[in-house]
């Protein structure tokens, strides 16, 4: 029984790994970008079970299966390795108090969640300068407006379609706007956040629609929105922060392409996955909520916050504005093929 189970599990891992190489954007293909860590673990267990239950002489078919499964395990592990503490940091640790700091918190509240008191307690304790909340409707706006006492600067776009957004800041917000970049019911928020020394940071809050049953049959709209934001900020002459529930994992092709076209860095790399979804299922968690920024920042700290009644954990990062960091931190860079792919995806997403 163990042998059959190991063969079935191993065959499944091989099959969904092969799906990675398909150019399709349909949800049942792209959804397998998410559980790469889980697939690596499952494949490793299948390998052990295959060897333990092997009897007698091992046939060429046995070794072909083992070789294919080993390759798949290594492939999945390599993709998630950059988000382990064994990997080098992409964003250096800040070792100075000289630069102004910016603490950003992101929380998908889960629109149907009604434990607003718990969420407010956790986010208040996090003491972030800027707080972005997604999946917020009018009910949530009424509850979260208590934050105006300490965070009087705000941008609000409550919606009842699970894509509402609320932004609260203790720092001044300039040139605020609410854009619908790809789909008419999916907003994003842009603002200039003024730091204590007068520096302005171009803040972008996003929450694209995911490829999933009941949401979207394919990932095109999500991919187009992320890449469009990336193209918008790539030539910015000022520091940039892009954050939100991206509905995509840190190691997916789209998120990696987003980093390349935007020139932004990810403080997760070398620090841990900080998996934020699903909060109620420890064995099935993925890093969907992101805080990425330009190379003028170093990282003071990053952490996942406690449970707030949602299916997402909030995440918070404290960044130190140190312009000299640009010379020491290297952001992913695109090649010609990356630029072409990004332009094509954006054009197709906007035409739907």
Coordinates of C-alpha atoms in Angstrom, one line a residue:
X1 CA 0.0 0.0 0.0
X2 CA 2.8 2.4 0.9
X3 CA 4.5 1.6 -2.5
X4 CA 1.4 2.4 -4.5
X5 CA 0.8 5.6 -2.4
X6 CA 4.3 6.7 -3.0
X7 CA 4.1 6.1 -6.7
X8 CA 0.8 8.0 -7.0
X9 CA 2.1 10.9 -4.9
X10 CA 5.3 11.0 -6.9
X11 CA 3.4 10.9 -10.2
X12 CA 1.2 13.8 -9.1
X13 CA 4.3 15.9 -8.2
X14 CA 5.9 15.2 -11.6
X15 CA 2.6 16.1 -13.4
X16 CA 2.1 19.4 -11.7
X17 CA 5.7 20.3 -12.0
X18 CA 5.5 19.8 -15.8
X19 CA 2.5 22.2 -15.8
X20 CA 4.9 25.0 -14.8
X21 CA 6.4 25.0 -18.2
X22 CA 3.1 25.5 -20.0
X23 CA 2.6 29.0 -21.3
X24 CA -1.1 28.8 -20.4
X25 CA -2.6 31.4 -17.9
X26 CA -5.7 29.3 -17.0
X27 CA -6.3 29.1 -13.3
X28 CA -5.9 25.3 -13.0
X29 CA -2.3 25.6 -14.4
X30 CA -1.2 28.8 -12.6
X31 CA -2.6 27.7 -9.2
X32 CA 0.3 25.3 -9.0
X33 CA 2.7 28.2 -8.7
X34 CA 1.5 28.5 -5.1
X35 CA 2.3 25.3 -3.2
X36 CA 6.0 24.8 -4.4
X37 CA 7.3 24.2 -0.9
X38 CA 4.6 21.7 -0.2
X39 CA 5.2 20.0 -3.5
X40 CA 9.0 19.7 -2.7
X41 CA 8.1 18.1 0.6
X42 CA 5.6 15.8 -0.9
X43 CA 8.0 14.8 -3.6
X44 CA 10.8 14.1 -1.1
X45 CA 8.4 11.9 0.9
X46 CA 7.4 10.0 -2.2
X47 CA 11.1 9.4 -3.0
X48 CA 11.7 8.0 0.5
X49 CA 8.6 5.8 0.2
X50 CA 9.6 4.6 -3.3
X51 CA 13.0 3.5 -2.1
X52 CA 11.8 1.9 1.2
X53 CA 9.3 -0.2 -0.6
X54 CA 11.4 -1.2 -3.6
X55 CA 11.9 -5.0 -3.8
X56 CA 14.5 -7.0 -5.6
X57 CA 16.3 -5.7 -8.7
X58 CA 15.3 -2.2 -9.6
X59 CA 14.2 -1.9 -13.2
X60 CA 15.0 0.9 -15.7
X61 CA 11.4 2.2 -15.2
X62 CA 12.1 2.5 -11.5
X63 CA 15.2 4.6 -12.0
X64 CA 13.5 6.7 -14.6
X65 CA 10.7 7.5 -12.2
X66 CA 13.3 8.2 -9.4
X67 CA 15.3 10.5 -11.7
X68 CA 12.2 12.4 -12.8
X69 CA 10.9 12.8 -9.3
X70 CA 14.3 13.9 -8.0
X71 CA 14.5 16.5 -10.7
X72 CA 11.1 17.8 -9.8
X73 CA 11.9 18.0 -6.1
X74 CA 15.1 20.0 -6.8
X75 CA 13.2 22.3 -9.2
X76 CA 10.5 23.1 -6.7
X77 CA 13.1 23.5 -3.9
X78 CA 15.3 25.9 -5.9
X79 CA 12.4 28.2 -6.6
X80 CA 11.5 28.6 -2.9
X81 CA 15.1 28.5 -1.6
X82 CA 15.6 32.3 -2.1
X83 CA 12.9 32.8 0.5
X84 CA 14.6 30.8 3.2
X85 CA 17.0 32.0 5.8
X86 CA 19.7 30.0 4.2
X87 CA 19.8 32.3 1.1
X88 CA 21.6 35.6 0.9
X89 CA 19.7 38.8 1.7
X90 CA 18.4 40.8 -1.3
X91 CA 17.9 43.8 1.0
X92 CA 20.7 44.6 3.5
X93 CA 20.0 45.0 7.2
X94 CA 20.0 48.6 8.3
X95 CA 22.8 49.4 10.8
X96 CA 22.1 53.0 11.3
X97 CA 19.5 55.3 12.9
X98 CA 20.6 58.2 10.7
X99 CA 18.0 57.7 7.9
X100 CA 14.3 58.4 8.3
X101 CA 12.2 55.2 8.7
X102 CA 9.0 54.1 7.2
X103 CA 6.9 51.2 8.7
X104 CA 4.3 49.8 6.4
X105 CA 1.6 47.2 7.3
X106 CA -0.6 45.3 4.9
X107 CA -3.7 43.4 6.0
X108 CA -6.4 41.6 4.0
X109 CA -9.2 41.8 6.6
X110 CA -11.5 39.2 4.9
X111 CA -14.7 41.2 4.1
X112 CA -17.0 38.8 5.9
X113 CA -14.8 38.9 9.1
X114 CA -16.5 40.8 11.9
X115 CA -13.8 40.8 14.5
X116 CA -12.7 44.4 13.9
X117 CA -11.7 44.9 17.5
X118 CA -9.0 42.2 17.3
X119 CA -7.7 43.5 14.0
X120 CA -7.5 47.1 15.3
X121 CA -5.7 45.9 18.5
X122 CA -3.1 43.9 16.5
X123 CA -2.5 46.7 14.0
X124 CA -2.3 49.4 16.6
X125 CA 0.3 47.4 18.5
X126 CA 2.3 47.1 15.3
X127 CA 2.6 50.9 15.3
X128 CA 3.0 51.2 11.5
X129 CA 3.3 54.6 9.9
X130 CA 1.2 53.5 6.9
X131 CA -1.5 50.9 7.0
X132 CA -3.1 49.4 3.9
X133 CA -6.3 47.3 4.4
X134 CA -7.9 45.3 1.5
X135 CA -11.2 43.5 1.2
X136 CA -12.8 46.5 3.0
X137 CA -16.4 47.5 2.5
X138 CA -18.4 50.3 4.2
X139 CA -18.8 48.2 7.3
X140 CA -15.1 48.0 7.6
X141 CA -14.5 51.6 6.8
X142 CA -16.8 52.6 9.7
X143 CA -14.8 50.4 12.1
X144 CA -11.4 51.3 10.9
X145 CA -12.0 55.0 10.9
X146 CA -11.1 54.9 14.6
X147 CA -7.5 54.9 13.3
X148 CA -8.0 58.4 12.1
X149 CA -7.1 59.5 15.7
X150 CA -3.5 58.5 15.1
X151 CA -3.4 58.2 11.3
X152 CA -5.4 61.2 10.1
X153 CA -4.2 61.1 6.4
X154 CA -6.2 58.6 4.4
X155 CA -7.4 57.4 1.0
X156 CA -10.6 55.4 1.0
X157 CA -12.2 53.2 -1.6
X158 CA -14.6 50.9 0.2
X159 CA -16.3 48.3 -2.1
X160 CA -18.6 45.4 -1.4
X161 CA -17.0 43.1 -4.0
X162 CA -14.0 42.1 -1.8
X163 CA -11.7 44.5 -3.5
X164 CA -12.2 47.6 -1.5
X165 CA -9.1 49.4 -0.1
X166 CA -8.4 51.7 2.8
X167 CA -5.2 53.5 3.4
X168 CA -4.4 55.2 6.8
X169 CA -1.2 57.2 7.5
X170 CA 0.3 59.2 10.3
X171 CA 2.7 60.7 7.8
X172 CA 1.4 63.3 5.3
X173 CA 0.0 61.9 2.0
X174 CA 0.3 64.1 -1.1
X175 CA -1.0 63.7 -4.7
X176 CA -3.3 60.8 -3.7
X177 CA -5.3 58.9 -6.4
X178 CA -7.5 55.9 -6.8
X179 CA -6.9 54.1 -10.2
X180 CA -8.6 51.2 -11.9
X181 CA -5.7 50.0 -13.9
X182 CA -7.0 46.9 -15.7
X183 CA -10.5 46.1 -14.5
X184 CA -13.2 48.6 -13.7
X185 CA -14.0 47.1 -10.3
X186 CA -10.5 46.5 -9.1
X187 CA -8.9 49.7 -7.5
X188 CA -5.4 50.5 -6.7
X189 CA -4.1 53.4 -4.5
X190 CA -1.3 55.8 -5.2
X191 CA 0.1 58.4 -2.9
X192 CA 3.2 60.4 -2.1
X193 CA 4.2 59.6 1.6
X194 CA 6.2 62.4 3.1
X195 CA 8.9 61.1 5.5
X196 CA 10.1 63.1 8.5
X197 CA 13.0 64.6 6.6
X198 CA 10.7 65.8 3.8
X199 CA 11.6 63.0 1.3
X200 CA 8.5 61.7 -0.6
X201 CA 8.0 58.0 -1.2
X202 CA 5.8 56.9 -4.1
X203 CA 3.4 54.5 -2.4
X204 CA 1.4 52.0 -4.5
X205 CA -1.3 49.7 -2.9
X206 CA -2.6 46.9 -5.1
X207 CA -5.0 43.9 -4.8
X208 CA -5.5 42.3 -8.2
X209 CA -8.1 39.5 -8.9
X210 CA -6.6 36.0 -8.5
X211 CA -6.9 33.1 -10.9
X212 CA -9.3 30.9 -9.0
X213 CA -12.8 29.4 -9.4
X214 CA -15.4 32.1 -8.8
X215 CA -12.9 34.8 -9.3
X216 CA -11.2 34.5 -12.7
X217 CA -10.7 31.7 -15.2
X218 CA -7.1 32.8 -15.9
X219 CA -4.3 34.9 -14.4
X220 CA -4.1 37.5 -17.2
X221 CA -5.8 40.4 -15.4
X222 CA -3.7 39.8 -12.2
X223 CA -0.5 39.5 -14.2
X224 CA -1.3 42.6 -16.3
X225 CA -2.0 44.8 -13.3
X226 CA 1.1 43.8 -11.5
X227 CA 3.3 44.3 -14.6
X228 CA 1.6 47.6 -15.3
X229 CA 2.4 48.9 -11.8
X230 CA 6.0 47.6 -12.4
X231 CA 6.3 49.5 -15.6
X232 CA 4.9 52.7 -14.0
X233 CA 7.5 52.7 -11.2
X234 CA 10.5 51.5 -13.1
X235 CA 11.9 54.9 -14.0
X236 CA 10.8 56.7 -10.9
X237 CA 13.3 59.4 -9.7
X238 CA 12.2 58.9 -6.1
X239 CA 11.9 56.0 -3.6
X240 CA 9.1 53.6 -4.3
X241 CA 7.0 51.1 -2.2
X242 CA 4.6 48.7 -3.8
X243 CA 2.5 46.6 -1.4
X244 CA -0.7 44.7 -1.0
X245 CA -2.3 41.3 -1.4
X246 CA -0.9 40.5 -4.8
X247 CA -2.8 37.2 -5.0
X248 CA 0.5 35.7 -6.2
X249 CA 3.4 34.0 -4.4
X250 CA 6.8 35.5 -4.2
X251 CA 8.4 32.9 -6.4
X252 CA 6.0 32.8 -9.3
X253 CA 7.0 33.7 -12.8
X254 CA 4.8 36.8 -12.7
X255 CA 6.1 38.1 -9.4
X256 CA 9.7 37.5 -10.5
X257 CA 8.9 39.3 -13.8
X258 CA 7.3 42.1 -11.8
X259 CA 10.6 42.6 -9.9
X260 CA 12.6 42.7 -13.1
X261 CA 10.5 45.3 -14.8
X262 CA 10.0 47.4 -11.7
X263 CA 13.5 47.3 -10.4
X264 CA 12.2 46.7 -6.9
X265 CA 13.7 44.5 -4.3
X266 CA 12.0 42.0 -1.9
X267 CA 13.0 42.1 1.8
X268 CA 11.7 38.5 2.1
X269 CA 14.6 37.0 0.3
X270 CA 17.0 35.6 2.8
X271 CA 14.7 36.4 5.7
X272 CA 11.9 33.8 5.3
X273 CA 8.7 33.2 3.5
X274 CA 6.4 35.1 5.9
X275 CA 3.5 33.1 4.5
X276 CA 0.3 35.0 5.1
X277 CA -2.4 32.8 3.6
X278 CA -4.2 30.6 4.7
X279 CA -4.2 31.7 8.3
X280 CA -6.4 28.8 9.5
X281 CA -4.5 26.0 7.7
X282 CA -0.8 25.8 8.9
X283 CA 0.1 23.2 6.3
X284 CA -1.2 25.2 3.3
X285 CA 0.2 28.7 3.6
X286 CA 1.7 30.9 0.9
X287 CA 3.3 34.4 0.9
X288 CA 0.5 36.4 -0.9
X289 CA 0.8 39.7 0.9
X290 CA 3.9 41.7 -0.1
X291 CA 5.9 44.8 0.7
X292 CA 8.5 45.6 -2.0
X293 CA 10.6 48.7 -2.5
X294 CA 13.3 50.5 -4.4
X295 CA 16.9 50.1 -3.6
X296 CA 17.2 53.3 -1.6
X297 CA 15.8 51.4 1.5
X298 CA 17.5 48.9 3.8
X299 CA 15.4 46.7 6.0
X300 CA 15.2 47.3 9.8
X301 CA 12.7 44.5 10.5
X302 CA 10.0 42.4 8.8
X303 CA 7.5 40.2 10.5
X304 CA 4.1 38.5 10.2
X305 CA 1.6 39.7 12.7
X306 CA -0.7 37.5 14.8
X307 CA -4.1 36.1 13.7
X308 CA -6.8 38.8 13.2
X309 CA -9.8 36.7 12.4
X310 CA -9.1 36.8 8.6
X311 CA -7.9 34.1 6.3
X312 CA -4.7 36.3 5.9
X313 CA -2.2 37.2 8.5
X314 CA -1.1 40.9 8.3
X315 CA 2.6 41.6 7.4
X316 CA 4.7 44.6 8.5
X317 CA 8.1 45.9 7.5
X318 CA 10.2 48.8 8.8
X319 CA 12.4 50.3 6.1
X320 CA 15.3 52.8 6.6
X321 CA 15.7 55.4 3.8
X322 CA 19.5 55.3 3.0
X323 CA 20.2 56.5 -0.5
X324 CA 23.7 55.0 -0.4
X325 CA 22.1 51.6 -0.4
X326 CA 21.5 51.8 -4.1
X327 CA 25.1 51.4 -4.9
X328 CA 25.3 48.2 -2.8
X329 CA 21.9 46.5 -3.5
X330 CA 21.2 45.0 -6.9
X331 CA 17.7 44.7 -8.1
X332 CA 16.7 42.0 -10.6
X333 CA 17.0 43.4 -14.1
X334 CA 15.0 42.4 -17.3
X335 CA 16.4 41.2 -20.5
X336 CA 14.8 41.8 -23.9
X337 CA 12.5 38.8 -23.6
X338 CA 11.2 40.0 -20.2
X339 CA 10.3 43.4 -21.6
X340 CA 8.5 41.8 -24.5
X341 CA 6.5 39.4 -22.3
X342 CA 5.5 42.3 -20.0
X343 CA 4.3 44.5 -22.8
X344 CA 2.3 41.6 -24.3
X345 CA 0.7 40.7 -21.0
X346 CA -0.3 44.3 -20.3
X347 CA -1.7 44.8 -23.7
X348 CA -3.8 41.6 -23.6
X349 CA -5.0 42.3 -20.1
X350 CA -6.2 45.7 -21.0
X351 CA -8.0 44.5 -24.1
X352 CA -10.2 42.0 -22.3

